Amino acid sequence: MSVPTDTITHILAQALELLRQGRFAHARAMLEGCPPSPRTELLLAHAHAGCNRVQEAARLLCRQAVANPGARHPAQDMLDLLLPHDRADEAEAVLRAVRQRAGQDIRTHDMLGELLLQRGHTAEAQAVLADGLALSPAQLSTGNLMAVCLMEQGEFAAGRDLLRYILQHHPDSAMTHANLAHLLGAWNHNDEALQAHGRALALRPEDARLRLNHALTLLKTGRMERGWAEYEWRRRLPGRQRLPEARMLPVLAPDADLRGKTILITREGGLGDMLMMLRFVPVLAAMGARISVQAPDTLHGLIRRMPGVRRVVGERNMLPAHDWHCPFLSLPHVLHRTKGCDGLPVPYLQADPARVRQWAPFLPVGTGLRVGLVWGGASRPDAPAAFAMDRRRSLPLRRLAPLAGIAGISLVSLQMGTYTKQMHDMPAGMRLYDPMESVHDMDDTAALIAGLDVVVSVDTSVAHLAGAMGCPVLLLDRFDNCWRWLSERTDSPWYPTLRIIRQISAGQWDNVVHRLCSMLARRDLPPSRLPPRV
C-alpha cells in the first residue's frame, strides 16, 4: 500500500526537526520505515552518522555525492547537524570513511582537513590537505585551508608562498587576498598585510567581514582613528545589530552636551574587551549623560563603583529606557573628537575595600613578592576560531617550572576554567596558593589582585583587570599577538603598568619564560598604581 505524498513530506519534515534537535536515534527509526527516495536517503545518512553507524552513513553520503557532483557535498550538511550537538567524534569518523570511499573527490579532503584543523589536530590536517593538493595543486578551497594549517604551525613563509601561488590561478579571489592579509598580519608584516587587505576590498568593498579584518590590522599598527572608524563595519555582520540604528550614539562633537540624555552601553566582546572599554564610561558621564550598562553578572560589582554609572543590568534583564545606545567597542569611535578620547587614566577600576580585607587571609604572608599567575585562557572547543587562538595564547603550567627556582616569591593562582586541572600535576618544587575555588566574580578576583605585587598572565581578561587597577602586569604574549597589544612594543598605551614579554618565534615559550624569570628575580617591574595595602 502506497503512502500519500503529503504524509511522506510530513514525516521527512519531522525527521529533519529531530535531527536538528540532536535526536538522531529517533530520526533514524522514523526514516527507516519510509519509502526510499533521495531525500529520505540523505536524512537517513545524517541519522546514521549521529548514531555512530559510520559505514552506513558514509555509503549513503557517497552515493548522494555521486548523484549530485556539482552540488554542495552532502557531508557538509551532516557536519551542520552533528557539530552543534557535540558529535565531533562521530562526524570525524564518518568523514574518514567518506574519504576512504571517495578519495579522488577533493571535497572529502577539504572537509576532513578543515574539521581536523578546527579540532586542533593541525599536523594531521596538513597531511590530509596535502593529499588533496596532490590531486589539484591550485585548488582554491584546499590551498586556503592548507595556508591556515601552515600559519597555525608558524610556517608563515610557506603559507604566504602557497597563497601567492593560488592567486596566480585565482587572481579575483577576495577570500585568498584576505587570508594572505591575515597571515601577513599574524607574521607582523603589517604594511604588506594592509596592501593585501586593499586588494581584497577592491574586489568586495561591501563585505563586512573583510572590512572588520582590515580594521584589526589598522588598530594593530596604531592607526587608531582610522581603525576605529573601519571597525564599525562589524555592526553590519549578521546578528550583530539588535537595537535600532537610528538611536545609535553618533560621533560626538568636541563640545558635546549630553545633559538630560540617558545612554545605554551594551555588552560586546569578551570580558577583556569590556574591561578595557570601561575607561570611556565616565567620560560620557562627565558630559552630563546618565549611564546604564549592560554587562555579564561577573562585572557588575566593578562597574557599579564607577563614577557616573546609574544602573547595571544583566543580559537577560529588560533593557532600561534610553535615548541612545552604544556597544562597548564603539566607544573609542564615538569619543574620538572629544577631550576624553583617551578615557579615564589608570586606575579606573578599584577593588571593593571590604572584599580586599575578606580575601587578605587567603594570600601568602611574609615579605616576599606576591605573584599572581594565569597560564591559560578560556578554551572554547565549540568556537573553532577562538579555540585555535586559545591554543596559541595559553601555555602548559609545566612550562613555568623555572618560576619555582626564584628566591623570595610566592605564587598565587588566579587561573579559572579547564586549565586549573594542570595543578594536579604541579611542576617539581612549585608551590602555588590557590584561592580561586571560592571566587565567584571579577570583584573577588580584583580583591585578590589588590593584595599582590605583580600579575603574570597570558592574554586574558585578568591581564586587563589588573592593568585597569594599576597593578604591575607582565603579559606573556603569543607571536601573532592580538591587535590590543599593538606591534613591536613592550609597553601598552592602554595600561601604563603593563609590560609585554612576547614570543620571538611562533609557539616558542622558552625564551618568554626565561625573560620572565629574569625580570622577577631582578624585581624589574613597572611601578604600581595600586592603593597602599591596608
mmCIF file of N, CA and C in Angstrom, residues 43 145 148 154 205 283 303 306 369 381 426 430:
data_model
loop_
_atom_site.group_PDB
_atom_site.id
_atom_site.type_symbol
_atom_site.label_atom_id
_atom_site.label_comp_id
_atom_site.label_asym_id
_atom_site.label_seq_id
_atom_site.Cartn_x
_atom_site.Cartn_y
_atom_site.Cartn_z
ATOM 1 N N LEU A 43 18.600 12.167 4.608
ATOM 2 C CA LEU A 43 18.314 12.344 6.032
ATOM 3 C C LEU A 43 18.722 11.112 6.829
ATOM 4 N N LEU A 145 42.835 26.419 2.952
ATOM 5 C CA LEU A 145 42.871 25.655 4.203
ATOM 6 C C LEU A 145 44.291 25.251 4.566
ATOM 7 N N VAL A 148 46.121 28.088 6.151
ATOM 8 C CA VAL A 148 45.752 28.256 7.562
ATOM 9 C C VAL A 148 46.512 27.249 8.423
ATOM 10 N N GLY A 154 53.166 28.133 12.532
ATOM 11 C CA GLY A 154 54.241 29.115 12.465
ATOM 12 C C GLY A 154 55.031 29.090 11.176
ATOM 13 N N PRO A 205 34.180 45.482 -1.737
ATOM 14 C CA PRO A 205 34.253 46.625 -0.810
ATOM 15 C C PRO A 205 33.153 46.651 0.238
ATOM 16 N N VAL A 283 33.703 59.258 30.952
ATOM 17 C CA VAL A 283 33.818 60.408 30.046
ATOM 18 C C VAL A 283 32.430 60.852 29.604
ATOM 19 N N ILE A 303 31.602 47.603 37.970
ATOM 20 C CA ILE A 303 31.008 48.705 37.201
ATOM 21 C C ILE A 303 30.200 49.623 38.099
ATOM 22 N N MET A 306 31.938 52.633 39.510
ATOM 23 C CA MET A 306 32.494 53.632 38.603
ATOM 24 C C MET A 306 31.687 54.925 38.682
ATOM 25 N N LEU A 369 57.782 38.596 47.308
ATOM 26 C CA LEU A 369 56.986 39.150 46.214
ATOM 27 C C LEU A 369 55.780 38.245 45.955
ATOM 28 N N PRO A 381 36.045 24.894 22.636
ATOM 29 C CA PRO A 381 36.039 23.948 21.513
ATOM 30 C C PRO A 381 34.853 24.116 20.577
ATOM 31 N N MET A 426 51.596 19.307 39.365
ATOM 32 C CA MET A 426 52.389 20.520 39.564
ATOM 33 C C MET A 426 53.855 20.277 39.220
ATOM 34 N N MET A 430 57.337 23.481 42.741
ATOM 35 C CA MET A 430 56.464 24.657 42.669
ATOM 36 C C MET A 430 55.378 24.572 43.729
#
